[in-house]
Coordinates of C-alpha atoms in Angstrom, one line a residue:
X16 CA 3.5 53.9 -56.3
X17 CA 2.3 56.2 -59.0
X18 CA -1.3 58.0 -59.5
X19 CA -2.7 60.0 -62.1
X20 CA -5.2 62.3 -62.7
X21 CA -6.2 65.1 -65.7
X22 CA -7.4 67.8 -62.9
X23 CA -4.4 70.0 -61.6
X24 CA -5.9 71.4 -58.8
X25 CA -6.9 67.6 -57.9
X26 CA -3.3 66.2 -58.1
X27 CA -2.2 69.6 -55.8
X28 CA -4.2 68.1 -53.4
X29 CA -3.8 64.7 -53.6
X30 CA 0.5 65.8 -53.1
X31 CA -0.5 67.9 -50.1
X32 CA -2.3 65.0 -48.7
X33 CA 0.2 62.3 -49.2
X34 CA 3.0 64.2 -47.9
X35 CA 1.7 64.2 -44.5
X36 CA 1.6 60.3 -44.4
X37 CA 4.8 59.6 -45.1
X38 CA 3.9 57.8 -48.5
X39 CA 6.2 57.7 -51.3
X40 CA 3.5 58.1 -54.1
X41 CA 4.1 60.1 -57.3
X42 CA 1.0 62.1 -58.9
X43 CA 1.5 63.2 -62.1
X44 CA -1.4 64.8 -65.0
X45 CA -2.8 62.6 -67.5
X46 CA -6.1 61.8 -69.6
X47 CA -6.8 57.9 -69.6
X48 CA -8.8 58.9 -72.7
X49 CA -5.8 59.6 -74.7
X50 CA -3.8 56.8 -76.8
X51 CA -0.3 57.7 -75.0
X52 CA -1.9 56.6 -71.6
X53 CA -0.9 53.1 -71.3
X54 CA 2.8 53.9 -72.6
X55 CA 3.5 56.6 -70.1
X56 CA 2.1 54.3 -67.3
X57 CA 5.0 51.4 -68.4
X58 CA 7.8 54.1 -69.0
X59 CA 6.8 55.3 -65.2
X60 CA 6.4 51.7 -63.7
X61 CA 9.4 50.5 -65.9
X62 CA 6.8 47.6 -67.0
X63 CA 3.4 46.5 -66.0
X64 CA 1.4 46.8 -62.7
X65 CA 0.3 44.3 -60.5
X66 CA -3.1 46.6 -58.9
X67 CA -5.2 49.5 -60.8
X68 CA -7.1 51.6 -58.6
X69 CA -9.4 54.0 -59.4
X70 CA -12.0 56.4 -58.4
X71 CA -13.3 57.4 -61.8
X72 CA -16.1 59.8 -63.3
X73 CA -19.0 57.4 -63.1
X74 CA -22.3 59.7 -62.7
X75 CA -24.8 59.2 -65.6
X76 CA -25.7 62.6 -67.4
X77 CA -29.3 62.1 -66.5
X78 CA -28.3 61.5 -63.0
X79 CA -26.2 64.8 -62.7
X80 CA -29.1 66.6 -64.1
X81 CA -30.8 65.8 -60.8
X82 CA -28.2 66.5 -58.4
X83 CA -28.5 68.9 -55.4
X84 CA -27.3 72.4 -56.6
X85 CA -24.3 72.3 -53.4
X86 CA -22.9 69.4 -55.5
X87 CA -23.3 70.9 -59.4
X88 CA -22.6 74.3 -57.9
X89 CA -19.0 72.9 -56.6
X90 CA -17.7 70.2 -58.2
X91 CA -16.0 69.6 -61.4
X92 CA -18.2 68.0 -63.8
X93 CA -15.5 66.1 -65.3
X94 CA -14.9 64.9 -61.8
X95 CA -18.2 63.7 -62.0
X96 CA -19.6 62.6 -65.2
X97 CA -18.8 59.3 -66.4
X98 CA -20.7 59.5 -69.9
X99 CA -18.2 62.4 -71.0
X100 CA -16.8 62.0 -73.6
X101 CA -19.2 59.0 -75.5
X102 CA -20.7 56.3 -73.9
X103 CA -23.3 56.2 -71.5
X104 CA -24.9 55.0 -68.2
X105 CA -21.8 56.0 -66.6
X106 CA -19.6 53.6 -67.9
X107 CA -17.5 55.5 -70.2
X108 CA -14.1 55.2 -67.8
X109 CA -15.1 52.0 -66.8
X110 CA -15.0 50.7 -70.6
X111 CA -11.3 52.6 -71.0
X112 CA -10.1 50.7 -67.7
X113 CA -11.4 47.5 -69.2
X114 CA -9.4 48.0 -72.5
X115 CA -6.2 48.6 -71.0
X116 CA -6.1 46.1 -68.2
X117 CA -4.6 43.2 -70.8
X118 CA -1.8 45.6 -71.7
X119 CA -1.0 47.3 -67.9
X120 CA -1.6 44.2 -65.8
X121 CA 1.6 41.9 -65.4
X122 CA 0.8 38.3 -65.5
X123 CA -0.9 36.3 -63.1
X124 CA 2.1 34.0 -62.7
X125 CA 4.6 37.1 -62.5
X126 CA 2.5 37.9 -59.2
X127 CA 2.4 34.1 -58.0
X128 CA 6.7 33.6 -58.4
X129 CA 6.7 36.7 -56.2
X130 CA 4.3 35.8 -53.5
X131 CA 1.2 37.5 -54.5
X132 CA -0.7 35.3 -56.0
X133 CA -4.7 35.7 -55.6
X134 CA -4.5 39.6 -54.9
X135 CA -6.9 41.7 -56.6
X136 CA -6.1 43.2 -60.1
X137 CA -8.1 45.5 -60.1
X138 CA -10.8 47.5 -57.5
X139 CA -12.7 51.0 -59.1
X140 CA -14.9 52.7 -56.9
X141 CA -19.0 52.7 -58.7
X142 CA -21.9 54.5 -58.5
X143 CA -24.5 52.2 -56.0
X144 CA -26.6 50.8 -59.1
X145 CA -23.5 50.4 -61.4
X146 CA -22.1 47.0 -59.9
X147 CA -23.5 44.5 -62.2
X148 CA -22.7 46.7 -65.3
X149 CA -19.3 47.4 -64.2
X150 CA -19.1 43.8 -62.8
X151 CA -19.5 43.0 -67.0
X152 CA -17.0 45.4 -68.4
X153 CA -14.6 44.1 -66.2
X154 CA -14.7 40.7 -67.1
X155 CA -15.2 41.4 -70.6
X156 CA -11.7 43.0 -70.1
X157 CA -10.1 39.9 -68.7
X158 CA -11.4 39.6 -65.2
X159 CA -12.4 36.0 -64.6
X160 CA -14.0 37.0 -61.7
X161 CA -15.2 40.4 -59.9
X162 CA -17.1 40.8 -56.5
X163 CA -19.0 43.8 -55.8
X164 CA -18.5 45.3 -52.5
X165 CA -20.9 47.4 -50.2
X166 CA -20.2 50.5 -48.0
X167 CA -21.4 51.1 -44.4
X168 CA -24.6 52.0 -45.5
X169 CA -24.4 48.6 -47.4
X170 CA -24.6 50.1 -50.6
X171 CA -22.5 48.8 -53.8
X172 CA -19.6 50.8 -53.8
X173 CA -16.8 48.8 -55.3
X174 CA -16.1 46.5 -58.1
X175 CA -13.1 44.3 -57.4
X176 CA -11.8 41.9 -60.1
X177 CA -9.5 39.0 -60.2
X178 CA -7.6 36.9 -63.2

């Protein structure tokens, strides 16, 4: 498995954490904003992927504006806000995930010939009033269909899409 992520002190973490499980996952820096992204994600996965995952920036500017101070005080805004750089509502990362799914994903029969057929392709964690708009960007990106999924506290949490 292979994650990515453009904050260092994120993916020192994120190694620290995953060798106490046992996992064999590599973490590695990179910008999904940047045009090299989807070729360094085939040259790691010698080819296309069968799941994206993702906790992106989602947070509205507006939104972050309002904020308690023990959250702006802390965290990394570009950990946070989703309308950096352009777009807006959130939805900037979303939009990027869309665009590259038709060019990361491996086929729907690839998945089928090797027993996985009707898996998820792809599941991105949302702010709770972003799962309709999210819902959208991901079928306009190839998902034929997407379910949004609620937390404990049943709020929308996740957006999960199929092809």
């Amino acid at each position: 498995m292979k994650g990515y992520d453009f904050s260092q002190p994120a993916i020192e973490l994120a190694r620290e954490n995953i060798s106490s499980t046992g996992f064999d996952v590599d973490v590695k820096h990179a910008d999904i904003l940047d045009e090299s992204f989807p070729d360094m994600v085939q040259s790691d996965m010698d080819g296309r992927v069968d799941l994206i995952v993702s906790n992106p920036p989602y947070i509205p500017l507006a939104e972050y504006r309002e904020l308690p101070s023990s959250v702006r005080d802390w965290e990394d805004p570009a950990a946070l806000l989703g309308d950096l750089p352009g777009g807006e509502g959130g939805l900037r990362f979303y939009e990027r995930i869309a665009e590259l799914l038709p060019t990361l994903l491996s086929s729907s029969n690839e998945l089928e010939i090797n027993g996985w057929g009707g898996i998820p392709r792809v599941a991105v964690e949302i702010g709770s009033s972003q799962g309709s708009d999210v819902s959208s960007v991901l079928r306009a990106g190839g998902m034929g269909y997407t379910e949004v999924w609620q937390d404990q506290y049943n709020k929308d949490r996740m957006v999960v899409g199929w092809n």
